[in-house]
Amino acid sequence: MGCYDCCVRCLGAVPYASLAATLLCYAGMALFCVSAHQALAYTEELVEMHFARNIQDYVVLASFIKYFQYVIYGLASFFFLFGILLLAEGFYSTSAVKQKFGEFRSTQCGRCLSLTFVIVTYILAVIWLAVFAVSAIPVYFFYNMEDTCHTINILSETTTSINQHAWVCMDARQYGLLPWHAMPGKACGMTLASICKSSEFFWTYDLYIAAFAGAGVTLLALFLYLVATTYNYAVLRFLGRKAMRC
């Protein structure tokens, strides 16, 4: 076998769908984990400085942020290992398809393992669909906050009366970030406008958008994984039946 034939054989054994899904999964998870981790830290600072005077009012939020940051570490590790396993399963299945290059055959254990990956990937895709939806909530909150600030700025430019925009508020309690007894729990008028002009607000908003985009990329990777693993299982099952007939 010449060098050209060897290269063609190696390239033919590469599971391109699984490889693309792995790269998307790693990129999406890296973007989601890094952005969400830092955005949560900035959120705690914003709430502490502008929306709650008593630490007891946001102790639940602070605890949630702390524990979810640990969850992010676990998610990063899990998806790193899961991507390696699915990529290895893709190489295994592709080698089975390319059995004409050797004596490799599909086994019952291999088909069972491939079916397990299909089921696990499907469950992860459903769970991550919920994560993708939940990650849109802070983006929606900060978008409304920025839009409210824009309204305040327009009112401040078109009228000299403070009362025209002093009652335009953003209430964090309405979004479940703080309990209803939290004080002040909201920011109004030019105070809210000054918050929107702070660097913490811009960084937090941009990071939540990045986390939302990362969750979307990861979800796309899981759907691509699901297609690839389902196809691989179907091929291995076909090869198994073919071997039984032989």
Short mmCIF file of C-alpha atoms in Angstrom, two decimals:
data_model
loop_
_atom_site.label_atom_id
_atom_site.label_comp_id
_atom_site.label_asym_id
_atom_site.label_seq_id
_atom_site.Cartn_x
_atom_site.Cartn_y
_atom_site.Cartn_z
CA MET A 1 0.00 0.00 0.00
CA GLY A 2 1.41 3.36 -1.07
CA CYS A 3 1.48 6.60 0.88
CA TYR A 4 -1.50 7.98 -1.06
CA ASP A 5 -3.63 4.91 -0.38
CA CYS A 6 -2.69 5.02 3.29
CA CYS A 7 -3.73 8.67 3.55
CA VAL A 8 -7.03 7.96 1.81
CA ARG A 9 -7.66 5.07 4.19
CA CYS A 10 -6.95 7.23 7.24
CA LEU A 11 -9.11 10.08 6.00
CA GLY A 12 -11.91 7.66 5.22
CA ALA A 13 -11.88 6.41 8.82
CA VAL A 14 -12.39 9.91 10.31
CA PRO A 15 -15.93 10.47 11.70
CA TYR A 16 -16.35 14.00 10.38
CA ALA A 17 -19.83 14.50 11.86
CA SER A 18 -18.67 13.47 15.34
CA LEU A 19 -15.51 15.54 14.96
CA ALA A 20 -17.50 18.65 13.98
CA ALA A 21 -19.93 18.06 16.85
CA THR A 22 -17.04 17.71 19.31
CA LEU A 23 -15.45 20.97 18.19
CA LEU A 24 -18.82 22.75 18.43
CA CYS A 25 -19.47 21.22 21.84
CA TYR A 26 -16.11 22.31 23.24
CA ALA A 27 -16.43 25.81 21.79
CA GLY A 28 -20.00 26.22 23.04
CA MET A 29 -19.27 24.88 26.52
CA ALA A 30 -16.16 27.05 26.87
CA LEU A 31 -18.13 30.15 25.88
CA PHE A 32 -21.07 29.24 28.12
CA CYS A 33 -19.05 28.31 31.21
CA VAL A 34 -16.63 31.24 31.15
CA SER A 35 -19.30 33.83 30.31
CA ALA A 36 -21.92 32.51 32.74
CA HIS A 37 -19.42 32.22 35.59
CA GLN A 38 -18.25 35.82 35.26
CA ALA A 39 -21.74 37.17 34.52
CA LEU A 40 -23.08 35.65 37.74
CA ALA A 41 -20.30 37.31 39.72
CA TYR A 42 -21.12 40.70 38.18
CA THR A 43 -24.83 40.13 38.86
CA GLU A 44 -24.15 39.66 42.54
CA GLU A 45 -22.21 42.92 42.59
CA LEU A 46 -25.01 44.83 40.85
CA VAL A 47 -27.65 43.49 43.21
CA GLU A 48 -25.51 44.21 46.26
CA MET A 49 -24.73 47.79 45.20
CA HIS A 50 -28.07 48.94 43.76
CA PHE A 51 -31.01 46.66 44.58
CA ALA A 52 -30.58 45.39 48.16
CA ARG A 53 -29.34 47.12 51.31
CA ASN A 54 -29.62 44.15 53.65
CA ILE A 55 -27.46 41.11 53.01
CA GLN A 56 -30.32 38.88 54.15
CA ASP A 57 -32.36 40.06 51.19
CA TYR A 58 -30.04 38.53 48.62
CA VAL A 59 -28.45 35.70 50.60
CA VAL A 60 -30.51 33.16 48.62
CA LEU A 61 -29.37 34.68 45.33
CA ALA A 62 -25.74 34.72 46.49
CA SER A 63 -25.95 31.06 47.53
CA PHE A 64 -27.51 30.11 44.19
CA ILE A 65 -24.75 31.93 42.32
CA LYS A 66 -22.07 30.23 44.39
CA TYR A 67 -23.47 26.72 43.88
CA PHE A 68 -24.20 27.26 40.19
CA GLN A 69 -20.61 28.34 39.64
CA TYR A 70 -19.54 24.96 41.04
CA VAL A 71 -22.07 23.31 38.71
CA ILE A 72 -20.39 25.11 35.82
CA TYR A 73 -17.07 23.49 36.75
CA GLY A 74 -18.78 20.09 36.73
CA LEU A 75 -20.47 20.76 33.38
CA ALA A 76 -17.17 21.70 31.77
CA SER A 77 -15.50 18.50 33.00
CA PHE A 78 -18.45 16.28 32.08
CA PHE A 79 -18.83 17.58 28.52
CA PHE A 80 -15.08 17.36 27.97
CA LEU A 81 -15.12 13.65 28.81
CA PHE A 82 -18.43 13.07 27.03
CA GLY A 83 -17.08 14.64 23.84
CA ILE A 84 -14.04 12.36 23.92
CA LEU A 85 -16.25 9.28 24.40
CA LEU A 86 -18.58 10.21 21.54
CA LEU A 87 -15.65 10.96 19.27
CA ALA A 88 -14.12 7.57 20.12
CA GLU A 89 -17.48 5.92 19.43
CA GLY A 90 -17.54 7.70 16.08
CA PHE A 91 -14.12 6.30 15.19
CA TYR A 92 -15.28 2.85 16.27
CA SER A 93 -18.40 3.00 14.10
CA THR A 94 -16.56 4.44 11.12
CA SER A 95 -14.02 1.63 11.36
CA ALA A 96 -16.89 -0.83 11.34
CA VAL A 97 -18.28 0.77 8.20
CA LYS A 98 -14.86 0.63 6.60
CA GLN A 99 -14.43 -3.05 7.44
CA LYS A 100 -13.24 -3.77 3.94
CA PHE A 101 -9.89 -2.36 5.04
CA GLY A 102 -9.39 -5.02 7.64
CA GLU A 103 -10.89 -7.84 9.65
CA PHE A 104 -12.88 -5.59 12.00
CA ARG A 105 -16.50 -6.61 12.64
CA SER A 106 -19.35 -5.16 14.62
CA THR A 107 -19.98 -6.92 17.94
CA GLN A 108 -23.02 -7.13 20.21
CA CYS A 109 -21.17 -5.11 22.86
CA GLY A 110 -20.37 -2.40 20.34
CA ARG A 111 -24.00 -2.13 19.26
CA CYS A 112 -25.17 -1.97 22.87
CA LEU A 113 -22.63 0.75 23.63
CA SER A 114 -23.72 2.72 20.58
CA LEU A 115 -27.39 2.48 21.64
CA THR A 116 -26.42 3.71 25.11
CA PHE A 117 -24.79 6.78 23.59
CA VAL A 118 -27.93 7.46 21.56
CA ILE A 119 -30.13 7.39 24.67
CA VAL A 120 -27.73 9.46 26.79
CA THR A 121 -27.29 12.05 24.03
CA TYR A 122 -31.05 12.33 23.59
CA ILE A 123 -31.54 12.91 27.33
CA LEU A 124 -28.75 15.50 27.39
CA ALA A 125 -30.26 17.30 24.40
CA VAL A 126 -33.63 17.58 26.17
CA ILE A 127 -31.99 18.81 29.38
CA TRP A 128 -29.81 21.28 27.54
CA LEU A 129 -32.81 22.60 25.65
CA ALA A 130 -34.19 23.65 29.05
CA VAL A 131 -30.81 25.20 29.96
CA PHE A 132 -30.85 27.12 26.67
CA ALA A 133 -34.32 28.47 27.46
CA VAL A 134 -33.37 29.43 31.03
CA SER A 135 -30.22 31.22 29.84
CA ALA A 136 -32.45 33.57 27.85
CA ILE A 137 -34.07 34.92 31.06
CA PRO A 138 -31.16 37.12 32.23
CA VAL A 139 -30.71 38.37 28.66
CA TYR A 140 -34.39 39.36 28.66
CA PHE A 141 -34.01 41.08 32.04
CA PHE A 142 -30.99 43.15 31.00
CA TYR A 143 -32.57 43.97 27.64
CA ASN A 144 -35.62 45.37 29.43
CA MET A 145 -33.35 47.23 31.81
CA GLU A 146 -31.42 48.82 28.96
CA ASP A 147 -34.65 49.68 27.13
CA THR A 148 -36.02 51.31 30.29
CA CYS A 149 -32.85 53.38 30.61
CA HIS A 150 -33.22 54.44 26.99
CA THR A 151 -36.77 55.61 27.77
CA ILE A 152 -35.50 57.57 30.77
CA ASN A 153 -32.84 59.27 28.68
CA ILE A 154 -35.37 60.29 26.06
CA LEU A 155 -37.70 61.71 28.73
CA SER A 156 -34.85 63.59 30.38
CA GLU A 157 -33.97 65.22 27.06
CA THR A 158 -37.51 66.15 26.08
CA THR A 159 -38.76 67.48 29.43
CA THR A 160 -37.32 69.44 32.32
CA SER A 161 -39.70 67.96 34.89
CA ILE A 162 -38.10 65.36 37.14
CA ASN A 163 -41.47 63.77 37.82
CA GLN A 164 -41.79 62.73 34.19
CA HIS A 165 -39.12 60.05 34.52
CA ALA A 166 -38.59 59.58 38.24
CA TRP A 167 -41.29 56.90 38.36
CA VAL A 168 -39.85 54.83 35.52
CA CYS A 169 -38.35 51.89 37.39
CA MET A 170 -36.78 48.46 37.02
CA ASP A 171 -37.91 46.09 39.76
CA ALA A 172 -35.63 43.09 40.33
CA ARG A 173 -38.25 41.52 42.57
CA GLN A 174 -40.60 40.99 39.63
CA TYR A 175 -38.07 38.64 38.04
CA GLY A 176 -37.54 36.56 41.18
CA LEU A 177 -34.03 37.83 41.83
CA LEU A 178 -35.02 39.20 45.23
CA PRO A 179 -37.84 38.53 47.69
CA TRP A 180 -40.76 40.99 47.76
CA HIS A 181 -39.70 42.41 51.13
CA ALA A 182 -36.25 43.39 49.80
CA MET A 183 -35.48 47.12 49.99
CA PRO A 184 -35.26 49.03 47.77
CA GLY A 185 -35.61 46.13 45.32
CA LYS A 186 -35.85 48.51 42.40
CA ALA A 187 -34.01 51.39 40.74
CA CYS A 188 -35.83 54.37 39.27
CA GLY A 189 -35.24 57.47 37.19
CA MET A 190 -31.76 58.78 36.72
CA THR A 191 -30.44 56.31 39.29
CA LEU A 192 -31.37 53.50 36.93
CA ALA A 193 -29.92 55.41 33.99
CA SER A 194 -26.60 55.78 35.82
CA ILE A 195 -26.56 52.03 36.50
CA CYS A 196 -27.02 51.31 32.80
CA LYS A 197 -24.04 53.54 32.01
CA SER A 198 -21.74 51.66 34.39
CA SER A 199 -19.12 49.24 33.09
CA GLU A 200 -20.49 46.47 35.33
CA PHE A 201 -23.85 46.63 33.56
CA PHE A 202 -22.33 46.47 30.06
CA TRP A 203 -20.01 43.62 30.99
CA THR A 204 -22.82 41.64 32.62
CA TYR A 205 -25.19 42.17 29.70
CA ASP A 206 -22.58 41.18 27.11
CA LEU A 207 -21.50 38.13 29.13
CA TYR A 208 -25.08 36.87 29.43
CA ILE A 209 -25.51 37.24 25.68
CA ALA A 210 -22.29 35.27 25.17
CA ALA A 211 -23.48 32.59 27.60
CA PHE A 212 -26.79 32.36 25.73
CA ALA A 213 -24.92 32.00 22.43
CA GLY A 214 -22.65 29.34 23.96
CA ALA A 215 -25.68 27.38 25.17
CA GLY A 216 -27.11 27.54 21.64
CA VAL A 217 -23.88 26.28 20.09
CA THR A 218 -23.75 23.42 22.61
CA LEU A 219 -27.37 22.52 21.84
CA LEU A 220 -26.54 22.46 18.13
CA ALA A 221 -23.59 20.18 18.89
CA LEU A 222 -25.84 17.80 20.86
CA PHE A 223 -28.32 17.62 17.99
CA LEU A 224 -25.44 16.86 15.63
CA TYR A 225 -24.20 14.22 18.08
CA LEU A 226 -27.69 12.73 18.17
CA VAL A 227 -27.82 12.44 14.40
CA ALA A 228 -24.32 10.95 14.25
CA THR A 229 -24.86 8.42 17.06
CA THR A 230 -28.23 7.35 15.66
CA TYR A 231 -26.70 6.79 12.24
CA ASN A 232 -23.75 4.92 13.76
CA TYR A 233 -26.08 2.64 15.72
CA ALA A 234 -28.15 1.94 12.62
CA VAL A 235 -25.02 1.04 10.65
CA LEU A 236 -23.67 -1.22 13.40
CA ARG A 237 -27.03 -2.94 13.71
CA PHE A 238 -27.09 -3.53 9.96
CA LEU A 239 -23.57 -4.94 10.04
CA GLY A 240 -24.52 -7.20 12.94
CA ARG A 241 -27.46 -8.66 11.01
CA LYS A 242 -25.27 -9.06 7.95
CA ALA A 243 -22.67 -10.96 9.98
CA MET A 244 -25.40 -13.26 11.40
CA ARG A 245 -26.62 -14.10 7.90
CA CYS A 246 -23.07 -14.88 6.86
#
